[in-house]
Short mmCIF file of C-alpha atoms and ligand atoms in Angstrom, two decimals:
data_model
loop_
_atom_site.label_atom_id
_atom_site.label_comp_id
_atom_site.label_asym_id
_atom_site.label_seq_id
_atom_site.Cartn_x
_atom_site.Cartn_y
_atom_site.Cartn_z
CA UNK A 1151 102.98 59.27 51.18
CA UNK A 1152 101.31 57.81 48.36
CA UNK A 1153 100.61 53.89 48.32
CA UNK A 1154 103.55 52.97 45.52
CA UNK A 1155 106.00 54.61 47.89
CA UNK A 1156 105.16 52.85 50.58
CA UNK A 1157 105.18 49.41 48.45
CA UNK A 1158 107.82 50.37 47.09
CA UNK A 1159 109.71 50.96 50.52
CA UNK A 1160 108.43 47.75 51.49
CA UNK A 1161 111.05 46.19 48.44
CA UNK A 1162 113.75 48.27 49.57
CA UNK A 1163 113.94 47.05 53.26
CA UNK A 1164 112.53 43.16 52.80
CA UNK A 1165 113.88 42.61 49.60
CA UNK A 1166 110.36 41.87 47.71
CA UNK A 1167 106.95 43.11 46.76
CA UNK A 1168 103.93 43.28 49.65
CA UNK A 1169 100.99 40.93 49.04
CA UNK A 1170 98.96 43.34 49.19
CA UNK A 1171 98.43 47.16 50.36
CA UNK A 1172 95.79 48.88 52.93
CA UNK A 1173 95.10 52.26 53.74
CA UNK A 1174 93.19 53.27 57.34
CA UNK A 1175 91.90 57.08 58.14
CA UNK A 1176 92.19 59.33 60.81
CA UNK A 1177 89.06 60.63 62.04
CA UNK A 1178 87.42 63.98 63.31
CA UNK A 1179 84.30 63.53 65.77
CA UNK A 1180 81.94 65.81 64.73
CA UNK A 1181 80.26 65.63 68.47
CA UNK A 1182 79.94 63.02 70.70
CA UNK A 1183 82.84 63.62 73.19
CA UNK A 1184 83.85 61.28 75.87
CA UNK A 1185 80.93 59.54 75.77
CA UNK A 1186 82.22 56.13 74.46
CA UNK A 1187 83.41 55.33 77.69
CA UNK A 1188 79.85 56.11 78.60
CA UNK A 1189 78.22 53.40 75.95
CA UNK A 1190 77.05 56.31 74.94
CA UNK A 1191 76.42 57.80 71.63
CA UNK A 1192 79.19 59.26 69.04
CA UNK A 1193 79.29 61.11 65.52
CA UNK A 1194 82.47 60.53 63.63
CA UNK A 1195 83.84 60.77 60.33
CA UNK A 1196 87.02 59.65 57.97
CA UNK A 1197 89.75 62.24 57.02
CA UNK A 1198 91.19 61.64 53.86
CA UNK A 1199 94.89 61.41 55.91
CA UNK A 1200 95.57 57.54 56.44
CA UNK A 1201 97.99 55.15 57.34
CA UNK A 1202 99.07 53.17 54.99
CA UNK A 1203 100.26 49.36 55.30
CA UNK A 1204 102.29 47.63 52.55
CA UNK A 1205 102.06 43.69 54.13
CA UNK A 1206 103.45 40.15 53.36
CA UNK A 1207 102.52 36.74 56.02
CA UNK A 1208 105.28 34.99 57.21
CA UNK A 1209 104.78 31.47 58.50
CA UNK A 1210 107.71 31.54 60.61
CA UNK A 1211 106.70 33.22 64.05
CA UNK A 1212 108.45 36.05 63.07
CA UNK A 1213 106.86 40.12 63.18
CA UNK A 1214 108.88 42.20 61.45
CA UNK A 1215 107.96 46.25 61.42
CA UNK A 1216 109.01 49.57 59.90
CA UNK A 1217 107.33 52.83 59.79
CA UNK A 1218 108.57 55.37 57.98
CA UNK A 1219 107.94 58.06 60.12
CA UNK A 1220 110.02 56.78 62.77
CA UNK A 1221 113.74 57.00 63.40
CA UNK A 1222 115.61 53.70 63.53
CA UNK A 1223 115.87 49.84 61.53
CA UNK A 1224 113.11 47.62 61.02
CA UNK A 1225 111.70 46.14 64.77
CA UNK A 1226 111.98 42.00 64.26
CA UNK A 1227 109.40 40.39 67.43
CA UNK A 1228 108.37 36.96 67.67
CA UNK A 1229 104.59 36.46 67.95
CA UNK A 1230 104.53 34.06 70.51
CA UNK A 1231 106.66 36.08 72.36
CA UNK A 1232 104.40 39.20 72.54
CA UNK A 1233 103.34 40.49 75.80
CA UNK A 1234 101.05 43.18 76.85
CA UNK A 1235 103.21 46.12 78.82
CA UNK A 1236 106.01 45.09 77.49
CA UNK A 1237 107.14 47.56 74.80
CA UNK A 1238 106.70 51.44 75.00
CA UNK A 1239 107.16 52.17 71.59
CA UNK A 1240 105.47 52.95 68.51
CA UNK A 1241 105.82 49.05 67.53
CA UNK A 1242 103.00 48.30 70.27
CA UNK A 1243 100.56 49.74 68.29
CA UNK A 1244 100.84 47.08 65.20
CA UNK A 1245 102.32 44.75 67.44
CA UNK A 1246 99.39 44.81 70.11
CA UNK A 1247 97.22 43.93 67.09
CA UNK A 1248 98.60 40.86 66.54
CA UNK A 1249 98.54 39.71 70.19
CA UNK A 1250 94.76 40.68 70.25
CA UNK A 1251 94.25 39.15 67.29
CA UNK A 1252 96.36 35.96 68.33
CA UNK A 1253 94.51 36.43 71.66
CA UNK A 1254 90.99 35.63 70.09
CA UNK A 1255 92.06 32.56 68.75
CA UNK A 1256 92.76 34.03 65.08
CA UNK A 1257 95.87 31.97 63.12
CA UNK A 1258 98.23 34.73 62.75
CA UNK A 1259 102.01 33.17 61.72
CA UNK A 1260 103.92 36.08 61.30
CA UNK A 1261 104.16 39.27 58.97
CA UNK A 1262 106.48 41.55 57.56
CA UNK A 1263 105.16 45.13 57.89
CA UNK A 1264 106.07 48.55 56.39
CA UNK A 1265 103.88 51.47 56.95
CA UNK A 1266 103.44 55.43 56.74
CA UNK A 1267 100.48 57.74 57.84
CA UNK A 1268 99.71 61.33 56.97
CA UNK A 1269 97.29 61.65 60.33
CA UNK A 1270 98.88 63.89 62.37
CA UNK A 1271 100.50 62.34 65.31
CA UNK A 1272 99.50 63.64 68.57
CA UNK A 1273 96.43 65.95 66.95
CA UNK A 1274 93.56 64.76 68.52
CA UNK A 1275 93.23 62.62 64.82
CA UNK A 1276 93.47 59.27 65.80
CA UNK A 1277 96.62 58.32 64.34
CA UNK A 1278 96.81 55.45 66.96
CA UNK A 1279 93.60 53.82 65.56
CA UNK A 1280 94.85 54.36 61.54
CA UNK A 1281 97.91 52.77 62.53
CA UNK A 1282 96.29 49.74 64.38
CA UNK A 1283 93.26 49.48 62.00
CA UNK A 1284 95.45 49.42 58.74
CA UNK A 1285 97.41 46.58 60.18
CA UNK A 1286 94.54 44.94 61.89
CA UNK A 1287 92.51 45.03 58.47
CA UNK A 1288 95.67 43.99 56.43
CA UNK A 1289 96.23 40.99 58.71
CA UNK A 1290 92.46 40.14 58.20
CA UNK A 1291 92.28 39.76 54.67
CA UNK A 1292 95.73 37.86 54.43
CA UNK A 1293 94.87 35.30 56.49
CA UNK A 1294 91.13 34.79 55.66
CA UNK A 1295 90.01 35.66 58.90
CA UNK A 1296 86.63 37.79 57.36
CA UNK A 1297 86.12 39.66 60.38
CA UNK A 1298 83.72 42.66 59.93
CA UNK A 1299 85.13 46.13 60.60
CA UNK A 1300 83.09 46.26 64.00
CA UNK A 1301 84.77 42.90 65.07
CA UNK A 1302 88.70 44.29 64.09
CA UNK A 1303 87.58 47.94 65.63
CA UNK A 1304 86.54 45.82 68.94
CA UNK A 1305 90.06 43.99 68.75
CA UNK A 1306 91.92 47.21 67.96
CA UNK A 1307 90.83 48.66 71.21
CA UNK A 1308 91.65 45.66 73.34
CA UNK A 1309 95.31 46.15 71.38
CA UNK A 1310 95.28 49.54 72.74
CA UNK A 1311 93.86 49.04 76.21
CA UNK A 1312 95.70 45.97 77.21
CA UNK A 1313 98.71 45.82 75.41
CA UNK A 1314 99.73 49.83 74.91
CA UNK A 1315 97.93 50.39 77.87
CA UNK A 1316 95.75 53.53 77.08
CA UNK A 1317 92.02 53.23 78.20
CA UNK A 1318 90.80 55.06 75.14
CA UNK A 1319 86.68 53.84 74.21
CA UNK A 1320 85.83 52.57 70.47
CA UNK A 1321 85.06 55.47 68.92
CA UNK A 1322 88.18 55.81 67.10
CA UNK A 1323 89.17 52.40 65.88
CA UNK A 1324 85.17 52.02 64.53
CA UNK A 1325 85.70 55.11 62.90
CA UNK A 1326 88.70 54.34 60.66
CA UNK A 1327 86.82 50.88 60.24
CA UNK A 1328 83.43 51.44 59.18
CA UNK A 1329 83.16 54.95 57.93
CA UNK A 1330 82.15 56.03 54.80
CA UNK A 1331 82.91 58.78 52.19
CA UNK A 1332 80.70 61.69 52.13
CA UNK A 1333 78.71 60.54 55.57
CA UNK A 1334 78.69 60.58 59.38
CA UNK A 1335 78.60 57.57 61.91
CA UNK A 1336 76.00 57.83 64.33
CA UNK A 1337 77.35 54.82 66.23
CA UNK A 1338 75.83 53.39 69.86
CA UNK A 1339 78.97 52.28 71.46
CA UNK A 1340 77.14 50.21 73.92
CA UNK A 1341 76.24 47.81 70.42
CA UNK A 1342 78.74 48.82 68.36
CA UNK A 1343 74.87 49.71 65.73
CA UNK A 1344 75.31 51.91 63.44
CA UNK A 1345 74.08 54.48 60.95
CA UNK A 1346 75.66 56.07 58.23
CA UNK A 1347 74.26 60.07 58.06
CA UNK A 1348 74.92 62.06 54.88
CA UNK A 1349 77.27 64.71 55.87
CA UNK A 1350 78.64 66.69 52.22
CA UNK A 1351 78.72 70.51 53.75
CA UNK A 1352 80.68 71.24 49.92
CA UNK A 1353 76.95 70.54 48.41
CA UNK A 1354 75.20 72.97 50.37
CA UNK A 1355 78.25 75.89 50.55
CA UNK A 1356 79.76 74.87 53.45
CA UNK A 1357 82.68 73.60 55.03
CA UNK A 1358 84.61 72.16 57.94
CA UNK A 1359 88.22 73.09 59.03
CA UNK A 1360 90.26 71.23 61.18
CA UNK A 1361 92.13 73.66 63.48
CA UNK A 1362 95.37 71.53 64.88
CA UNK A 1363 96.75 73.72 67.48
CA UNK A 1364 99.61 71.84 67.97
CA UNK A 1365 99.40 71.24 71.13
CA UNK A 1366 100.36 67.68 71.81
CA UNK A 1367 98.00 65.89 73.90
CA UNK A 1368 98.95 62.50 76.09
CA UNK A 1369 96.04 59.48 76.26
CA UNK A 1370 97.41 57.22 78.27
CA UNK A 1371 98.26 58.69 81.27
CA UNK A 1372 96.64 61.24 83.61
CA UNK A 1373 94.00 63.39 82.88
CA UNK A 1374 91.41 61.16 80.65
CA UNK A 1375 91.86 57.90 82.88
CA UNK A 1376 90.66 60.73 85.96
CA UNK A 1377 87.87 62.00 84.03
CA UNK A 1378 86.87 58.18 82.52
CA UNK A 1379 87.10 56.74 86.60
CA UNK A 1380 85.26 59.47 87.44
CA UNK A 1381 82.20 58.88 85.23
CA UNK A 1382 82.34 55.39 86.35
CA UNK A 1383 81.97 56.82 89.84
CA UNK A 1384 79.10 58.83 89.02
CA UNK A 1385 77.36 55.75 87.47
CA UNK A 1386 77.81 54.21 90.51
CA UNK A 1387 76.41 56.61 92.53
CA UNK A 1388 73.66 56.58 90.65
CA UNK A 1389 73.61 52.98 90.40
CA UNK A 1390 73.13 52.69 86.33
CA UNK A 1391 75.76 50.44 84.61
CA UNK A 1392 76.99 53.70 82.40
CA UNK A 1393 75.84 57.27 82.46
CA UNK A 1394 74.50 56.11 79.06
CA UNK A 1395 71.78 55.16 81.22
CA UNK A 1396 70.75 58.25 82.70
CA UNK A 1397 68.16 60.01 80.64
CA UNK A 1398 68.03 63.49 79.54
CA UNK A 1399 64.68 64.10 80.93
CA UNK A 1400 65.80 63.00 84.45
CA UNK A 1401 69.70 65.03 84.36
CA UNK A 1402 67.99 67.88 87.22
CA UNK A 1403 67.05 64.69 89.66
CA UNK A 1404 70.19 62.83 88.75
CA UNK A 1405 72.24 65.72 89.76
CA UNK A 1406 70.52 66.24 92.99
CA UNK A 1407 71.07 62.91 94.06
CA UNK A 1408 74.90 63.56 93.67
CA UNK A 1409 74.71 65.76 96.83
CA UNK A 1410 78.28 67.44 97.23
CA UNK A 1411 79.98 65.47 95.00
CA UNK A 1412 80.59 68.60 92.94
CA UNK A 1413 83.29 67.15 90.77
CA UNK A 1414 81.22 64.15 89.46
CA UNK A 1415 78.10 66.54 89.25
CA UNK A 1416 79.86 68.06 86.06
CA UNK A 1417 81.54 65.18 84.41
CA UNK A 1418 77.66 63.42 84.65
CA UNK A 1419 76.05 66.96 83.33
CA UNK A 1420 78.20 66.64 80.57
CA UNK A 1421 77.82 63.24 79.36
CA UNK A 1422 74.28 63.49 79.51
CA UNK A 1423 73.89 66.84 77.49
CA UNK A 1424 76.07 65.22 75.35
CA UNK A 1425 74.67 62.38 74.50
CA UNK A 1426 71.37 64.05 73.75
CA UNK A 1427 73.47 67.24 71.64
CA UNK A 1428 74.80 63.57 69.19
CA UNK A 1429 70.98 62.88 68.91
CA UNK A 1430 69.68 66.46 68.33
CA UNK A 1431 72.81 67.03 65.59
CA UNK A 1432 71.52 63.47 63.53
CA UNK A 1433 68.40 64.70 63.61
CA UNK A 1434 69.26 68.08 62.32
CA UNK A 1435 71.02 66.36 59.29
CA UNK A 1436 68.51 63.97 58.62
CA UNK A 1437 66.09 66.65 58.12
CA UNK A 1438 68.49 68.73 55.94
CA UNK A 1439 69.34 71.50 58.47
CA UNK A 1440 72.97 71.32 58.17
CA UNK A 1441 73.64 74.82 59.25
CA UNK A 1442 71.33 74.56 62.75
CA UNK A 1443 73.97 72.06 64.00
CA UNK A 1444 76.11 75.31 64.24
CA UNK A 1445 74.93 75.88 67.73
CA UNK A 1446 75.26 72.44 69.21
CA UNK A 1447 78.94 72.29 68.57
CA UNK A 1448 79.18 75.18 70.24
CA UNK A 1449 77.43 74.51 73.35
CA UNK A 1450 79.47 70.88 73.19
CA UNK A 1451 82.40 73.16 73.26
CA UNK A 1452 80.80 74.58 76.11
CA UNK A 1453 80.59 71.86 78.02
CA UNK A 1454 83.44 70.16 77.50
CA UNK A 1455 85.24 73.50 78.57
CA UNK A 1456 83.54 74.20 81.68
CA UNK A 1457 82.02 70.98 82.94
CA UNK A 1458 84.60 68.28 81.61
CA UNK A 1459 87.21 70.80 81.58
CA UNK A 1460 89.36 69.49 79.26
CA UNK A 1461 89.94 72.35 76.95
CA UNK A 1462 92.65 74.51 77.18
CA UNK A 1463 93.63 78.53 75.95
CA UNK A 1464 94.71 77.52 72.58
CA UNK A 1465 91.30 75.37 71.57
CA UNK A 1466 89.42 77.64 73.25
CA UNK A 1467 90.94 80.40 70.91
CA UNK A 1468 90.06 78.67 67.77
CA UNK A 1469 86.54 78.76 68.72
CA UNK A 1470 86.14 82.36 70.08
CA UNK A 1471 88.26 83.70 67.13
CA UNK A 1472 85.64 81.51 64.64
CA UNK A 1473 82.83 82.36 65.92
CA UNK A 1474 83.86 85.96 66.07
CA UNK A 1475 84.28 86.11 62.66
CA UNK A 1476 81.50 83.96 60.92
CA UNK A 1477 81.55 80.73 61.94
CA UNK A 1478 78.34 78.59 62.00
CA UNK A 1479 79.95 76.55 64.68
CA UNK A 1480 83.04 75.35 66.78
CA UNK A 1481 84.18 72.68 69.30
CA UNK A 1482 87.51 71.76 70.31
CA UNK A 1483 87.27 67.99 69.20
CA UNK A 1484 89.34 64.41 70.17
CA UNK A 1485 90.63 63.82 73.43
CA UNK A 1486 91.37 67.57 74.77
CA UNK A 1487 94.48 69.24 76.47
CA UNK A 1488 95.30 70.29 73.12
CA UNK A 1489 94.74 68.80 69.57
CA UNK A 1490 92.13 69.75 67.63
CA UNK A 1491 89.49 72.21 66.74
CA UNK A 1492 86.49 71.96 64.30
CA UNK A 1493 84.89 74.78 62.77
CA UNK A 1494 82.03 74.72 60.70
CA UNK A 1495 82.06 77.93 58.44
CA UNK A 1496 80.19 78.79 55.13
CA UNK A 1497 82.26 78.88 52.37
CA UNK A 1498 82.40 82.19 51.54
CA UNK A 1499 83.42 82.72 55.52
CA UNK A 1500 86.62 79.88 55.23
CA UNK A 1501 89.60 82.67 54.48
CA UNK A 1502 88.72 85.48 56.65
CA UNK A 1503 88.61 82.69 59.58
CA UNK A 1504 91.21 81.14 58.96
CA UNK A 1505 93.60 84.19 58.65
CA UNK A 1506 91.51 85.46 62.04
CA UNK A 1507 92.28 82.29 63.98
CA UNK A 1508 96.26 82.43 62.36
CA UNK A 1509 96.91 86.20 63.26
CA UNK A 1510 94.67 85.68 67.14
CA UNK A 1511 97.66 82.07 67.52
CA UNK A 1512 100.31 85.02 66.60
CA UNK A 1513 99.31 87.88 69.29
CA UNK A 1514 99.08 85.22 71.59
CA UNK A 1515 102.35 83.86 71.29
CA UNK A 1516 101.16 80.55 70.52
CA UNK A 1517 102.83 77.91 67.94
CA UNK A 1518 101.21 78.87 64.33
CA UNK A 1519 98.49 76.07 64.09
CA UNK A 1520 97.64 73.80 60.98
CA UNK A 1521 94.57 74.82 59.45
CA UNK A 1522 93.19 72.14 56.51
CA UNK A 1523 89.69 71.54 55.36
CA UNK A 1524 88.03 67.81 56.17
CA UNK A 1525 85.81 65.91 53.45
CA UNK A 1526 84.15 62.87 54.74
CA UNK A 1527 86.49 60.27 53.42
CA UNK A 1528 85.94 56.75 53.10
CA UNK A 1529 86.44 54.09 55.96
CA UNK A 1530 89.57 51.50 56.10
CA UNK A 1531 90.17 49.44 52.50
CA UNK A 1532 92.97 47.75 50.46
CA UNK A 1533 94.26 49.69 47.52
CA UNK A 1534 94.50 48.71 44.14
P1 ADP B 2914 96.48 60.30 68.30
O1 ADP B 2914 95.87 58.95 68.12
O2 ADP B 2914 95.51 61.32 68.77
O3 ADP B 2914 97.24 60.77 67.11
P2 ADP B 2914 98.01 58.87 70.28
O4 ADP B 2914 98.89 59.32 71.38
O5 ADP B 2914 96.83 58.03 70.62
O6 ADP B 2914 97.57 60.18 69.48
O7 ADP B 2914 98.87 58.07 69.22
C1 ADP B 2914 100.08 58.61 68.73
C2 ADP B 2914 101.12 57.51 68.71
O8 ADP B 2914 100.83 56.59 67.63
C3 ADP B 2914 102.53 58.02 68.43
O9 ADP B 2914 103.17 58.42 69.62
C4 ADP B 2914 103.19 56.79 67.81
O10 ADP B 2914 103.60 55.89 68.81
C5 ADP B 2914 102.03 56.15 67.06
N1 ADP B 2914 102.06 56.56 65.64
C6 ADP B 2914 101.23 57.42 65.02
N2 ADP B 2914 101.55 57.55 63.71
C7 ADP B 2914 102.64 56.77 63.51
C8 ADP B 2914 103.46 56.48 62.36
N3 ADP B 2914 103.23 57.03 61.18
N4 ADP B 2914 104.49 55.61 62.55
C9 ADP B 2914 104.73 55.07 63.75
N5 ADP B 2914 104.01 55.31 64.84
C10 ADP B 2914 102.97 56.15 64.74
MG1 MG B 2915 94.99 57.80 69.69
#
């Protein structure tokens, strides 16, 4: 949905036009993968799918929201009145916002919001961080608050830790903040420092699919907050404040002192191997050897299949079926338990794969997956 529509929507259901109109991407994570729990090191970039936030202040109290994606009237809160736990809808997301923003001691009277996204919901995409970002970013420019997009990614997450109550890292919410067309975030989540890596695969012949398989994924219960208490536990044990700390050099001795706690062995083997694939992959890039990254996804992939295990027969698919027929490189990306895929391919390579990994989804009997090529897109912004 392009941005008139959604101004324009905006008129229909509050009966004038937005101050003002804001646009916040999805994101694919080129490698990095559960390491921002870790204060560890991540590799992101902007799709060119966003949610986009037609906004207006009130000075009332009142919140008023609309998305329309979503079934059902506009959502009126009061912003005193907001209160973390207490709503299990999509409205927490934008809502939550405002509490954290409220929270910090920022002047926030009231809005009226009306939004749409074309990130995929559920796909491993980040839709959750376009759709807090957007609104976050909106908010900030309304009421003069000039935060920088590292400050409203920090207050994003505490919107989505504390009040929707999933204990997702910053990765996502810095991503649809501070990226930037045609380039890469190398970001240190322990600082929040960052650098921007050229990433255009068109100028050298190459490209990157997205492979959504359609398999919806859940955050906030389950699986992740197991494997996220678990690398606590293994930082523990190994008495470092995050497994950021544990250095490459020393994973063998690290491991040994784990003894026979098996289970934390692997989450700690792949946080560590991970961090140092995000640091091998930058410096790839930075010395122009785009294609040798190839190989590192697919050892991520590796990884996160048999050591974080948090693939599952469907990403795993997508990879084997890529690789098998050209690919430079593959990793499930996101989250896991479904979502998405990556798949670095020349260009020539980019039909034949994608008709490979269609007709391999088909024998299988899985649900025909969404296949669509990523650019590097730029980072949150208002629109013209
Ligand atoms: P992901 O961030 O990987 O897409 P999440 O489970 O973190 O998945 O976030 C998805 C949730 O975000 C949805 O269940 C919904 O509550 C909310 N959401 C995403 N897009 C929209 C939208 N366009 N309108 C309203 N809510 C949305
Ligand atoms: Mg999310």
């Amino acid at each position: 949905m392009g941005a008139q529509q959604v101004r324009d929507g905006f008129e229909e259901l509050y009966g004038a036009a937005p101050e003002g109109v804001w646009a916040a991407p999805g994101r694919v994570n080129l490698i990095g993968e559960h390491t921002d729990y870790n204060d560890g090191f991540v590799m992101p970039f902007a799709l060119p799918h966003t949610a986009v936030a037609a906004v207006s202040r009130r000075t009332d109290g009142v919140l008023r929201l609309h998305s329309a994606d979503v079934e059902g009237g506009v959502v009126e809160l009061r912003v005193d009145e907001l209160a973390p736990g207490s709503d299990r809808s999509w409205t927490a997301y934008p809502s939550g916002v405002v509490w954290a923003l409220r929270e910090a001691g920022h002047p926030v009277t009231g809005a009226d919001i009306h939004l749409a996204s074309t990130v995929p919901s559920g796909a491993g995409l980040s839709s959750s961080a376009a759709l807090e970002v957007v609104v976050a970013l909106a908010l900030d420019d309304l009421f003069s608050l000039g935060l920088r997009g590292w400050q409203l990614a920090r207050l994003c997450q505490r919107a989505e830790n504390v009040y929707v109550g999933a204990p997702v890292g910053i990765m996502d919410q810095t991503a649809s903040a501070c990226c930037g067309t045609g380039h890469a975030l190398f970001l240190d989540t322990r600082d929040l420092s960052q650098k921007q890596i050229p990433f255009d695969l068109a100028a050298e012949g190459m490209r990157l699919l997205v492979v959504d398989t359609q398999v919806k994924h859940s955050h906030s219960e389950g699986e992740y907050g197991k494997r996220r208490a678990g690398c606590e536990k293994g930082a523990a044990l190994l008495g470092v404040d995050a497994l950021r700390d544990v250095p490459y050099a020393e994973l063998d001795a690290a491991l040994a002192r784990l003894g026979d706690e098996e289970e934390v062995r692997r989450l700690v083997r792949h946080i560590v191997t991970e961090n140092e694939r995000v640091e091998r992959v930058v410096a790839l890039l930075e010395s122009g050897e785009t294609r040798a990254i190839g190989p590192v996804l697919v050892e991520g992939h590796a990884s996160l299949r048999d050591d974080f295990r948090i693939s599952c027969p469907e990403l795993d698919l997508v990879v084997d079926t890529a690789l098998a027929n050209g690919a430079l490189g593959a990793r499930m990306t996101g989250g896991g338990f479904g979502g998405s895929a990556i798949v670095l391919a020349e260009e020539a390579d980019v039909d034949t794969i994608t008709k490979a990994v269609t007709e391999a989804f088909a024998s299988a009997g899985f649900t025909t997956p969404r296949v669509f090529e990523a650019v590097p897109s730029p980072g949150a912004h208002r629109l013209p």
